[in-house]
Amino acid sequence: MIGLSAEDWYQKASAASQTGDLVTAMGTISQGLKAFPKSAFLWHAGGSLLLRQGRPNEAAEHFGKAFALEPKQFDHAVDQAIALSNANRNEDALKALGKVEKRGCKFAQYCSTRGNAERGAGHHGKAALWYDRALAIEPDRPKALLGRANVALERGEARAADWFDRALRGDPGNPLIWLGKAQALDVLGDHGGARKIMHQVVEQAPGYTDGLRYLAQLRHAAGDDDFASHFEAAAKKAPQAPKIPDVW
């Protein structure tokens, strides 16, 4: 391995990553960082791999070191904030984003990430503003649309269902968005419409346990004595989904 450049280490890690071997890829990045501890792009690559491995706190540390080495590259701070939000450290994410707000606020990715962090921190009004800014820059950005729809639901906005409709136009097969649409209809008093949507969701995505649970809640609220009967059908359709019996 003598004589490898930082780019060589990155390419070796990328090759392993493309085969799905994230452990080897991360090990390769770690070796590269021992040889090139001031390589911002290796620190950033390591953060990306750690995030894919479900290790957000370590990922945030890597992105933070990349930003310290290249403070003019605001992507490092944005990715650090994404990792911190994934670790439920939303106030820390906001601090990271605050360092690059002047440069980042012109980009939809920054604004959407800021909206996610504000929402996670419980600042729903600020979250709505940042999502709106992201969508003004990129009207069809999926994460911003879903985030804005969720904020509308959480704030009890009258147009919450419309926001979910807008999100569904870009991602019609996402059961999470359909769940939100059903919740919005239920809040607005259209309980039948909410149940109809959720029946369709569990029919098409029987392994989606959040949908199964919410349909049971809707049926129970409607006075259905056999409010959990749909779990049996779901378990037969998706025997490979071990969480269904537990939720049932």
Coordinates of N, CA and C in Angstrom, one line a residue:
M1 N 0.8 -1.2 0.0 CA 0.0 0.0 0.0 C 0.9 1.3 0.0
I2 N 2.2 1.1 0.0 CA 3.1 2.2 0.0 C 2.9 3.0 -1.3
G3 N 2.9 4.3 -1.1 CA 2.8 5.2 -2.3 C 1.4 5.5 -2.8
L4 N 0.4 5.0 -2.1 CA -1.0 5.4 -2.5 C -1.3 6.8 -2.1
S5 N -2.0 7.5 -3.0 CA -2.4 8.8 -2.7 C -3.8 8.8 -2.0
A6 N -4.2 10.0 -1.6 CA -5.5 10.1 -0.9 C -6.6 9.6 -1.9
E7 N -6.5 10.0 -3.2 CA -7.4 9.7 -4.2 C -7.4 8.1 -4.4
D8 N -6.3 7.5 -4.3 CA -6.2 6.0 -4.5 C -7.0 5.3 -3.4
W9 N -6.8 5.8 -2.1 CA -7.5 5.2 -1.0 C -9.0 5.4 -1.2
Y10 N -9.4 6.6 -1.7 CA -10.8 6.8 -1.9 C -11.4 5.9 -3.0
Q11 N -10.7 5.7 -4.1 CA -11.1 4.8 -5.1 C -11.2 3.4 -4.7
K12 N -10.3 2.9 -3.8 CA -10.4 1.6 -3.3 C -11.6 1.4 -2.4
A13 N -11.9 2.4 -1.6 CA -13.1 2.4 -0.7 C -14.3 2.4 -1.6
S14 N -14.3 3.2 -2.6 CA -15.5 3.3 -3.5 C -15.8 2.0 -4.1
A15 N -14.7 1.3 -4.5 CA -14.9 0.0 -5.2 C -15.6 -1.0 -4.2
A16 N -15.1 -1.0 -3.0 CA -15.7 -1.9 -2.0 C -17.2 -1.5 -1.7
S17 N -17.4 -0.2 -1.6 CA -18.8 0.3 -1.3 C -19.8 -0.1 -2.4
Q18 N -19.3 -0.1 -3.7 CA -20.2 -0.4 -4.8 C -20.6 -1.9 -4.8
T19 N -19.8 -2.7 -4.1 CA -20.2 -4.1 -4.0 C -21.1 -4.4 -2.8
G20 N -21.3 -3.3 -2.0 CA -22.1 -3.5 -0.8 C -21.3 -3.8 0.5
D21 N -20.0 -3.9 0.3 CA -19.1 -4.2 1.5 C -18.7 -2.9 2.2
L22 N -19.6 -2.4 3.0 CA -19.4 -1.1 3.6 C -18.3 -1.2 4.7
V23 N -18.2 -2.3 5.3 CA -17.2 -2.5 6.4 C -15.8 -2.4 5.8
T24 N -15.5 -3.1 4.7 CA -14.2 -3.0 4.1 C -14.0 -1.6 3.6
A25 N -15.0 -1.0 3.0 CA -14.9 0.4 2.5 C -14.5 1.3 3.6
M26 N -15.1 1.2 4.8 CA -14.8 2.1 5.9 C -13.4 1.8 6.4
G27 N -13.1 0.6 6.5 CA -11.7 0.2 6.9 C -10.7 0.8 6.0
T28 N -10.9 0.8 4.7 CA -10.0 1.4 3.7 C -9.9 2.9 3.9
I29 N -11.0 3.6 4.2 CA -11.0 5.0 4.4 C -10.2 5.3 5.7
S30 N -10.4 4.5 6.7 CA -9.6 4.7 8.0 C -8.1 4.6 7.7
Q31 N -7.7 3.6 6.9 CA -6.3 3.5 6.6 C -5.8 4.7 5.8
G32 N -6.7 5.2 4.9 CA -6.3 6.4 4.1 C -6.1 7.6 5.0
L33 N -7.0 7.7 6.0 CA -6.9 8.9 6.9 C -5.7 8.8 7.8
K34 N -5.2 7.6 8.1 CA -3.9 7.5 8.8 C -2.8 8.1 8.0
A35 N -2.8 7.9 6.7 CA -1.8 8.4 5.8 C -2.0 9.9 5.5
F36 N -3.3 10.3 5.4 CA -3.6 11.6 5.0 C -4.7 12.2 6.0
P37 N -4.3 12.5 7.2 CA -5.2 13.0 8.2 C -5.8 14.4 7.9
K38 N -5.3 15.1 7.0 CA -5.8 16.4 6.6 C -6.5 16.4 5.3
S39 N -6.9 15.2 4.9 CA -7.7 15.1 3.6 C -9.2 15.3 3.9
A40 N -9.7 16.4 3.6 CA -11.1 16.7 3.9 C -12.1 15.8 3.1
F41 N -11.7 15.4 1.9 CA -12.7 14.6 1.1 C -12.7 13.1 1.7
L42 N -11.5 12.7 2.3 CA -11.5 11.4 2.9 C -12.4 11.4 4.2
W43 N -12.3 12.4 5.0 CA -13.1 12.6 6.1 C -14.6 12.6 5.7
H44 N -14.9 13.3 4.7 CA -16.3 13.4 4.2 C -16.8 12.0 3.7
A45 N -15.9 11.3 2.9 CA -16.3 10.0 2.4 C -16.5 9.0 3.6
G46 N -15.7 9.1 4.6 CA -15.9 8.3 5.8 C -17.3 8.6 6.5
G47 N -17.6 9.9 6.5 CA -18.9 10.3 7.1 C -20.1 9.7 6.3
S48 N -20.0 9.7 5.0 CA -21.0 9.2 4.2 C -21.2 7.7 4.4
L49 N -20.1 6.9 4.5 CA -20.1 5.5 4.7 C -20.7 5.2 6.1
L50 N -20.3 5.9 7.1 CA -20.8 5.7 8.5 C -22.3 6.0 8.6
L51 N -22.8 7.0 7.8 CA -24.2 7.3 7.8 C -25.0 6.1 7.1
R52 N -24.4 5.6 6.1 CA -25.1 4.4 5.4 C -25.1 3.2 6.3
Q53 N -24.1 3.1 7.3 CA -24.1 2.0 8.2 C -24.9 2.2 9.4
G54 N -25.6 3.3 9.5 CA -26.5 3.6 10.6 C -25.7 4.1 11.9
R55 N -24.6 4.8 11.6 CA -23.8 5.3 12.7 C -23.7 6.8 12.6
P56 N -24.8 7.5 12.9 CA -24.9 8.9 12.6 C -24.0 9.8 13.5
N57 N -23.8 9.4 14.8 CA -22.9 10.2 15.6 C -21.4 10.2 15.1
E58 N -21.0 9.0 14.7 CA -19.6 9.0 14.2 C -19.5 9.7 12.8
A59 N -20.6 9.6 12.0 CA -20.6 10.2 10.8 C -20.5 11.8 11.0
A60 N -21.3 12.3 11.9 CA -21.3 13.7 12.2 C -19.9 14.2 12.6
E61 N -19.1 13.3 13.3 CA -17.8 13.7 13.7 C -16.9 13.8 12.5
H62 N -17.0 12.8 11.6 CA -16.2 12.8 10.3 C -16.5 14.1 9.5
F63 N -17.8 14.4 9.3 CA -18.2 15.5 8.5 C -17.7 16.8 9.2
G64 N -17.7 16.9 10.5 CA -17.2 18.0 11.2 C -15.8 18.3 11.0
K65 N -15.0 17.2 11.0 CA -13.6 17.3 10.7 C -13.3 17.8 9.3
A66 N -14.1 17.3 8.3 CA -14.0 17.7 7.0 C -14.3 19.2 6.9
F67 N -15.3 19.7 7.6 CA -15.6 21.1 7.6 C -14.5 22.0 8.2
A68 N -13.9 21.4 9.3 CA -12.8 22.2 9.9 C -11.7 22.4 9.0
L69 N -11.4 21.4 8.1 CA -10.3 21.4 7.2 C -10.7 22.3 5.9
E70 N -12.0 22.3 5.6 CA -12.4 23.1 4.4 C -13.7 23.9 4.8
P71 N -13.5 24.9 5.6 CA -14.7 25.7 6.1 C -15.4 26.5 5.0
K72 N -14.8 26.6 3.8 CA -15.5 27.2 2.7 C -16.5 26.3 1.9
Q73 N -16.3 25.0 2.2 CA -17.2 24.0 1.6 C -18.4 23.7 2.5
F74 N -19.5 24.4 2.2 CA -20.7 24.3 3.1 C -21.3 22.9 3.0
D75 N -21.1 22.1 2.0 CA -21.7 20.8 1.9 C -21.2 19.9 3.1
H76 N -20.0 20.2 3.6 CA -19.6 19.4 4.8 C -20.5 19.7 6.0
A77 N -20.8 21.0 6.2 CA -21.7 21.3 7.3 C -23.1 20.8 7.1
V78 N -23.6 20.9 5.9 CA -24.9 20.4 5.6 C -25.0 18.9 5.9
D79 N -24.0 18.1 5.5 CA -24.0 16.7 5.7 C -23.8 16.4 7.2
Q80 N -23.1 17.2 7.9 CA -22.9 17.0 9.3 C -24.3 17.2 10.0
A81 N -25.0 18.2 9.6 CA -26.3 18.5 10.1 C -27.3 17.3 9.9
I82 N -27.2 16.7 8.7 CA -28.1 15.6 8.4 C -27.8 14.4 9.3
A83 N -26.5 14.2 9.6 CA -26.1 13.1 10.5 C -26.6 13.4 11.9
L84 N -26.4 14.7 12.3 CA -26.8 15.0 13.7 C -28.3 14.9 13.8
S85 N -29.1 15.3 12.8 CA -30.6 15.1 12.9 C -30.9 13.6 13.0
N86 N -30.2 12.8 12.2 CA -30.5 11.4 12.2 C -30.2 10.8 13.6
A87 N -29.3 11.4 14.4 CA -29.0 11.0 15.7 C -29.9 11.7 16.7
N88 N -30.9 12.4 16.3 CA -31.8 13.2 17.1 C -31.1 14.3 17.9
R89 N -30.1 14.8 17.3 CA -29.4 15.9 17.9 C -29.6 17.2 17.1
N90 N -30.9 17.6 17.0 CA -31.3 18.6 16.1 C -30.8 20.0 16.5
E91 N -30.7 20.3 17.8 CA -30.1 21.6 18.2 C -28.7 21.7 17.7
D92 N -27.9 20.6 17.8 CA -26.5 20.6 17.3 C -26.5 20.8 15.8
A93 N -27.5 20.2 15.1 CA -27.6 20.3 13.7 C -27.8 21.8 13.3
L94 N -28.6 22.5 14.1 CA -28.9 23.9 13.8 C -27.6 24.7 14.0
K95 N -26.8 24.4 15.0 CA -25.6 25.1 15.2 C -24.6 24.9 14.0
A96 N -24.6 23.7 13.5 CA -23.7 23.4 12.3 C -24.2 24.2 11.1
L97 N -25.5 24.2 10.9 CA -26.1 24.9 9.8 C -25.9 26.4 9.9
G98 N -26.0 26.9 11.1 CA -25.8 28.3 11.3 C -24.5 28.9 10.9
K99 N -23.5 28.1 10.9 CA -22.2 28.5 10.5 C -22.1 28.8 9.0
V100 N -23.0 28.2 8.2 CA -22.9 28.4 6.7 C -24.2 29.0 6.2
E101 N -25.0 29.6 7.0 CA -26.3 30.0 6.6 C -26.3 31.0 5.4
K102 N -25.3 32.0 5.5 CA -25.3 33.0 4.4 C -25.0 32.4 3.0
R103 N -24.2 31.4 3.0 CA -23.9 30.7 1.7 C -24.9 29.7 1.4
G104 N -25.4 29.0 2.4 CA -26.3 27.8 2.1 C -27.7 28.2 1.8
C105 N -28.2 29.3 2.3 CA -29.6 29.6 2.2 C -30.1 29.8 0.7
K106 N -29.1 29.9 -0.2 CA -29.5 30.0 -1.6 C -29.7 28.7 -2.3
F107 N -29.5 27.6 -1.5 CA -29.6 26.2 -2.1 C -30.7 25.5 -1.4
A108 N -31.5 24.7 -2.3 CA -32.6 23.9 -1.8 C -32.2 22.9 -0.7
Q109 N -31.0 22.2 -1.0 CA -30.6 21.2 0.0 C -30.4 21.8 1.4
Y110 N -29.7 22.9 1.4 CA -29.5 23.6 2.7 C -30.9 23.9 3.4
C111 N -31.8 24.5 2.7 CA -33.0 24.9 3.2 C -33.9 23.8 3.7
S112 N -33.9 22.7 2.9 CA -34.6 21.5 3.3 C -34.0 20.8 4.5
T113 N -32.7 20.8 4.6 CA -32.0 20.2 5.8 C -32.3 21.1 7.0
R114 N -32.3 22.4 6.8 CA -32.6 23.3 7.9 C -34.0 23.1 8.4
G115 N -34.9 22.9 7.4 CA -36.3 22.6 7.8 C -36.4 21.4 8.6
N116 N -35.7 20.3 8.2 CA -35.8 19.1 9.0 C -35.3 19.2 10.4
A117 N -34.2 20.0 10.6 CA -33.6 20.2 11.9 C -34.5 21.1 12.7
E118 N -35.1 22.1 12.2 CA -36.0 23.0 12.9 C -37.2 22.1 13.4
R119 N -37.7 21.3 12.5 CA -38.9 20.5 12.8 C -38.5 19.5 14.0
G120 N -37.3 18.9 13.8 CA -36.9 17.9 14.9 C -36.7 18.6 16.2
A121 N -36.3 19.9 16.2 CA -36.1 20.6 17.4 C -37.4 21.2 18.0
G122 N -38.5 21.0 17.3 CA -39.8 21.4 17.7 C -40.1 22.8 17.3
H123 N -39.4 23.4 16.4 CA -39.6 24.8 15.9 C -40.4 24.7 14.6
H124 N -41.7 24.5 14.8 CA -42.5 24.2 13.6 C -42.7 25.4 12.7
G125 N -42.8 26.6 13.3 CA -43.0 27.8 12.4 C -41.8 28.0 11.6
K126 N -40.6 27.9 12.2 CA -39.3 28.1 11.5 C -39.2 27.0 10.4
A127 N -39.5 25.8 10.8 CA -39.4 24.7 9.8 C -40.3 25.0 8.6
A128 N -41.5 25.5 8.8 CA -42.3 25.8 7.6 C -41.7 26.8 6.7
L129 N -41.1 27.8 7.3 CA -40.4 28.9 6.5 C -39.3 28.3 5.7
W130 N -38.5 27.4 6.3 CA -37.3 26.9 5.6 C -37.8 25.9 4.5
Y131 N -38.8 25.1 4.8 CA -39.3 24.2 3.7 C -39.9 25.1 2.6
D132 N -40.6 26.1 2.9 CA -41.1 27.0 1.9 C -40.0 27.6 1.0
R133 N -38.9 28.0 1.7 CA -37.8 28.5 0.9 C -37.2 27.5 0.0
A134 N -37.0 26.3 0.5 CA -36.5 25.2 -0.3 C -37.4 24.9 -1.5
L135 N -38.7 25.0 -1.3 CA -39.6 24.7 -2.4 C -39.7 25.9 -3.4
A136 N -39.4 27.1 -2.9 CA -39.3 28.2 -3.8 C -38.2 28.1 -4.8
I137 N -37.1 27.4 -4.3 CA -35.9 27.2 -5.2 C -36.1 26.0 -6.0
E138 N -36.6 24.9 -5.4 CA -36.8 23.6 -6.1 C -38.2 23.1 -5.8
P139 N -39.2 23.4 -6.6 CA -40.6 23.1 -6.2 C -41.0 21.7 -6.0
D140 N -40.2 20.8 -6.6 CA -40.6 19.3 -6.6 C -39.6 18.5 -5.7
R141 N -38.9 19.2 -4.8 CA -37.9 18.5 -4.0 C -38.7 17.6 -3.0
P142 N -38.5 16.2 -3.1 CA -39.4 15.3 -2.4 C -39.3 15.5 -0.8
K143 N -38.1 15.6 -0.3 CA -37.9 15.6 1.2 C -38.5 16.9 1.7
A144 N -38.4 18.0 0.9 CA -39.0 19.3 1.4 C -40.5 19.2 1.3
L145 N -41.0 18.6 0.3 CA -42.5 18.5 0.2 C -43.1 17.6 1.3
L146 N -42.4 16.5 1.6 CA -42.9 15.7 2.7 C -42.7 16.4 4.1
G147 N -41.6 17.0 4.2 CA -41.4 17.8 5.5 C -42.4 18.9 5.7
R148 N -42.7 19.6 4.6 CA -43.7 20.7 4.7 C -45.1 20.1 5.0
A149 N -45.4 19.0 4.4 CA -46.7 18.4 4.6 C -46.8 17.9 6.1
N150 N -45.8 17.4 6.6 CA -45.8 16.9 8.0 C -45.9 18.1 9.0
V151 N -45.2 19.2 8.7 CA -45.3 20.4 9.5 C -46.8 20.9 9.4
A152 N -47.3 20.9 8.3 CA -48.7 21.4 8.1 C -49.7 20.5 9.0
L153 N -49.4 19.2 9.0 CA -50.3 18.3 9.8 C -50.0 18.6 11.3
E154 N -48.8 18.8 11.7 CA -48.5 19.0 13.1 C -49.0 20.4 13.6
R155 N -49.1 21.3 12.7 CA -49.5 22.6 13.1 C -51.1 22.8 12.9
G156 N -51.7 21.7 12.4 CA -53.1 21.8 12.2 C -53.6 22.7 11.1
E157 N -52.7 22.9 10.1 CA -53.1 23.8 9.0 C -54.2 23.2 8.2
A158 N -55.1 24.1 7.7 CA -56.3 23.6 6.9 C -55.9 23.0 5.6
R159 N -54.7 23.4 5.1 CA -54.3 22.8 3.8 C -53.3 21.6 3.9
A160 N -53.3 21.0 5.1 CA -52.4 19.9 5.3 C -52.6 18.8 4.2
A161 N -53.8 18.4 4.0 CA -54.1 17.4 3.0 C -53.6 17.7 1.6
D162 N -53.7 19.0 1.3 CA -53.2 19.5 0.0 C -51.7 19.3 -0.1
W163 N -51.0 19.6 0.9 CA -49.5 19.4 0.9 C -49.2 17.9 0.7
F164 N -49.9 17.0 1.3 CA -49.6 15.6 1.1 C -50.0 15.2 -0.4
D165 N -51.0 15.8 -0.9 CA -51.3 15.5 -2.3 C -50.2 16.0 -3.2
R166 N -49.6 17.1 -2.9 CA -48.5 17.6 -3.7 C -47.3 16.7 -3.6
A167 N -47.1 16.2 -2.4 CA -45.9 15.3 -2.2 C -46.2 14.0 -2.9
L168 N -47.5 13.5 -3.0 CA -47.8 12.3 -3.6 C -47.6 12.3 -5.2
R169 N -47.8 13.5 -5.7 CA -47.6 13.6 -7.2 C -46.2 13.3 -7.6
G170 N -45.2 13.5 -6.7 CA -43.8 13.2 -7.0 C -43.4 11.8 -6.5
D171 N -44.2 11.2 -5.6 CA -43.8 9.9 -5.1 C -45.1 9.1 -4.7
P172 N -45.9 8.8 -5.7 CA -47.2 8.2 -5.5 C -47.2 6.8 -4.8
G173 N -46.0 6.1 -4.8 CA -46.0 4.8 -4.2 C -45.5 4.8 -2.8
N174 N -45.3 5.9 -2.2 CA -44.7 6.0 -0.8 C -45.8 5.9 0.3
P175 N -45.8 4.8 1.0 CA -46.9 4.6 2.0 C -46.8 5.6 3.1
L176 N -45.6 6.1 3.4 CA -45.5 7.1 4.5 C -46.3 8.4 4.1
I177 N -46.3 8.8 2.9 CA -47.0 9.9 2.5 C -48.5 9.7 2.5
W178 N -49.0 8.5 2.1 CA -50.4 8.1 2.2 C -50.8 8.1 3.6
L179 N -50.0 7.6 4.5 CA -50.3 7.7 6.0 C -50.6 9.1 6.4
G180 N -49.7 10.0 6.0 CA -49.8 11.4 6.4 C -51.1 12.0 5.8
K181 N -51.4 11.6 4.6 CA -52.7 12.1 4.0 C -53.9 11.6 4.8
A182 N -53.9 10.4 5.2 CA -55.0 9.8 6.0 C -55.1 10.6 7.3
Q183 N -54.0 10.8 7.9 CA -54.0 11.5 9.2 C -54.5 12.9 9.0
A184 N -54.2 13.6 7.9 CA -54.7 14.9 7.7 C -56.2 14.9 7.5
L185 N -56.7 13.9 6.7 CA -58.1 13.8 6.5 C -58.9 13.5 7.8
D186 N -58.3 12.7 8.7 CA -58.9 12.4 10.0 C -59.0 13.6 10.8
V187 N -57.9 14.4 10.8 CA -58.0 15.7 11.6 C -59.0 16.6 11.1
L188 N -59.2 16.6 9.8 CA -60.2 17.5 9.2 C -61.7 17.0 9.4
G189 N -61.8 15.8 9.9 CA -63.1 15.2 10.2 C -63.6 14.2 9.1
D190 N -62.8 14.0 8.1 CA -63.1 13.0 7.1 C -62.6 11.6 7.5
H191 N -63.3 11.0 8.5 CA -62.8 9.8 9.1 C -62.9 8.6 8.1
G192 N -64.0 8.6 7.3 CA -64.2 7.6 6.3 C -63.2 7.6 5.2
G193 N -62.8 8.8 4.8 CA -61.8 9.0 3.8 C -60.5 8.5 4.3
A194 N -60.2 8.7 5.5 CA -58.9 8.3 6.1 C -58.9 6.8 6.2
R195 N -60.0 6.1 6.6 CA -60.0 4.7 6.7 C -59.9 4.1 5.3
K196 N -60.5 4.7 4.3 CA -60.4 4.1 2.9 C -59.0 4.1 2.4
I197 N -58.3 5.2 2.7 CA -56.9 5.3 2.2 C -56.1 4.2 2.9
M198 N -56.3 4.1 4.2 CA -55.4 3.1 5.0 C -55.8 1.7 4.6
H199 N -57.0 1.4 4.3 CA -57.3 0.0 3.8 C -56.5 -0.2 2.5
Q200 N -56.4 0.8 1.6 CA -55.7 0.6 0.4 C -54.2 0.4 0.7
V201 N -53.7 1.2 1.6 CA -52.3 1.1 1.9 C -51.9 -0.3 2.5
V202 N -52.7 -0.8 3.4 CA -52.3 -2.1 4.0 C -52.5 -3.2 3.0
E203 N -53.4 -3.0 2.0 CA -53.6 -4.0 1.0 C -52.4 -4.0 0.1
Q204 N -51.9 -2.9 -0.3 CA -50.7 -2.8 -1.2 C -49.4 -3.0 -0.5
A205 N -49.3 -2.6 0.8 CA -48.1 -2.7 1.6 C -48.3 -3.4 2.9
P206 N -48.6 -4.7 2.9 CA -49.0 -5.4 4.1 C -47.9 -5.4 5.2
G207 N -46.7 -5.2 4.8 CA -45.6 -5.2 5.8 C -45.4 -3.9 6.4
Y208 N -46.1 -2.9 6.0 CA -45.9 -1.5 6.6 C -46.7 -1.4 7.9
T209 N -46.0 -1.7 9.0 CA -46.6 -1.9 10.3 C -47.2 -0.5 10.8
D210 N -46.6 0.6 10.5 CA -47.2 1.9 10.9 C -48.6 2.0 10.3
G211 N -48.7 1.6 9.1 CA -50.0 1.7 8.4 C -51.0 0.7 9.1
L212 N -50.6 -0.5 9.4 CA -51.5 -1.5 10.0 C -52.0 -0.9 11.4
R213 N -51.0 -0.3 12.1 CA -51.4 0.2 13.5 C -52.4 1.4 13.3
Y214 N -52.1 2.3 12.4 CA -53.0 3.4 12.3 C -54.4 3.0 11.8
L215 N -54.5 2.1 10.9 CA -55.8 1.6 10.5 C -56.6 1.0 11.7
A216 N -55.9 0.3 12.5 CA -56.5 -0.3 13.7 C -57.0 0.8 14.6
Q217 N -56.3 1.9 14.7 CA -56.7 3.0 15.6 C -58.0 3.7 15.0
L218 N -58.0 3.8 13.7 CA -59.1 4.4 13.0 C -60.4 3.5 13.2
R219 N -60.2 2.2 13.0 CA -61.3 1.3 13.1 C -61.8 1.3 14.5
H220 N -60.9 1.3 15.5 CA -61.3 1.3 16.9 C -62.1 2.6 17.2
A221 N -61.6 3.7 16.7 CA -62.3 5.0 17.0 C -63.7 5.0 16.4
A222 N -63.9 4.2 15.3 CA -65.2 4.2 14.6 C -66.1 3.2 15.3
G223 N -65.7 2.5 16.3 CA -66.5 1.5 17.0 C -66.5 0.1 16.5
D224 N -65.5 -0.2 15.7 CA -65.4 -1.5 15.1 C -64.8 -2.5 16.1
D225 N -65.6 -3.5 16.6 CA -65.2 -4.4 17.6 C -64.0 -5.3 17.1
D226 N -64.0 -5.6 15.8 CA -62.9 -6.4 15.3 C -61.9 -5.6 14.6
F227 N -61.4 -4.5 15.3 CA -60.7 -3.4 14.7 C -59.3 -3.9 14.2
A228 N -58.8 -5.1 14.6 CA -57.4 -5.5 14.2 C -57.5 -6.7 13.3
S229 N -58.6 -7.0 12.7 CA -58.7 -8.2 11.8 C -57.8 -8.1 10.6
H230 N -57.5 -6.9 10.1 CA -56.6 -6.7 8.9 C -55.2 -7.2 9.2
F231 N -54.8 -7.4 10.4 CA -53.5 -7.9 10.7 C -53.3 -9.3 10.2
E232 N -54.4 -10.1 10.4 CA -54.3 -11.5 10.0 C -54.0 -11.6 8.5
A233 N -54.8 -10.8 7.7 CA -54.6 -10.9 6.2 C -53.2 -10.4 5.9
A234 N -52.7 -9.4 6.6 CA -51.4 -8.9 6.3 C -50.3 -9.9 6.6
A235 N -50.5 -10.6 7.7 CA -49.5 -11.6 8.1 C -49.4 -12.7 7.0
K236 N -50.5 -13.1 6.4 CA -50.6 -14.1 5.4 C -49.9 -13.6 4.1
K237 N -50.1 -12.3 3.8 CA -49.5 -11.8 2.6 C -48.0 -11.5 2.7
A238 N -47.6 -11.2 3.9 CA -46.2 -10.9 4.1 C -45.6 -11.7 5.3
P239 N -45.5 -13.0 5.1 CA -45.0 -13.9 6.2 C -43.5 -13.6 6.5
Q240 N -42.8 -12.9 5.6 CA -41.4 -12.5 5.8 C -41.3 -11.3 6.7
A241 N -42.4 -10.7 7.1 CA -42.3 -9.4 7.9 C -42.6 -9.8 9.4
P242 N -41.5 -10.0 10.2 CA -41.6 -10.6 11.5 C -42.3 -9.6 12.5
K243 N -42.3 -8.3 12.2 CA -42.9 -7.3 13.1 C -44.4 -7.3 13.2
I244 N -45.0 -7.9 12.1 CA -46.5 -7.8 12.1 C -47.1 -8.5 13.3
P245 N -46.8 -9.7 13.7 CA -47.4 -10.3 14.9 C -47.2 -9.5 16.2
D246 N -46.0 -8.9 16.3 CA -45.7 -8.1 17.5 C -46.6 -6.9 17.6
V247 N -46.8 -6.2 16.5 CA -47.7 -5.0 16.4 C -49.1 -5.4 16.6
W248 N -49.5 -6.5 16.0 CA -50.8 -7.1 16.1 C -51.1 -7.4 17.6

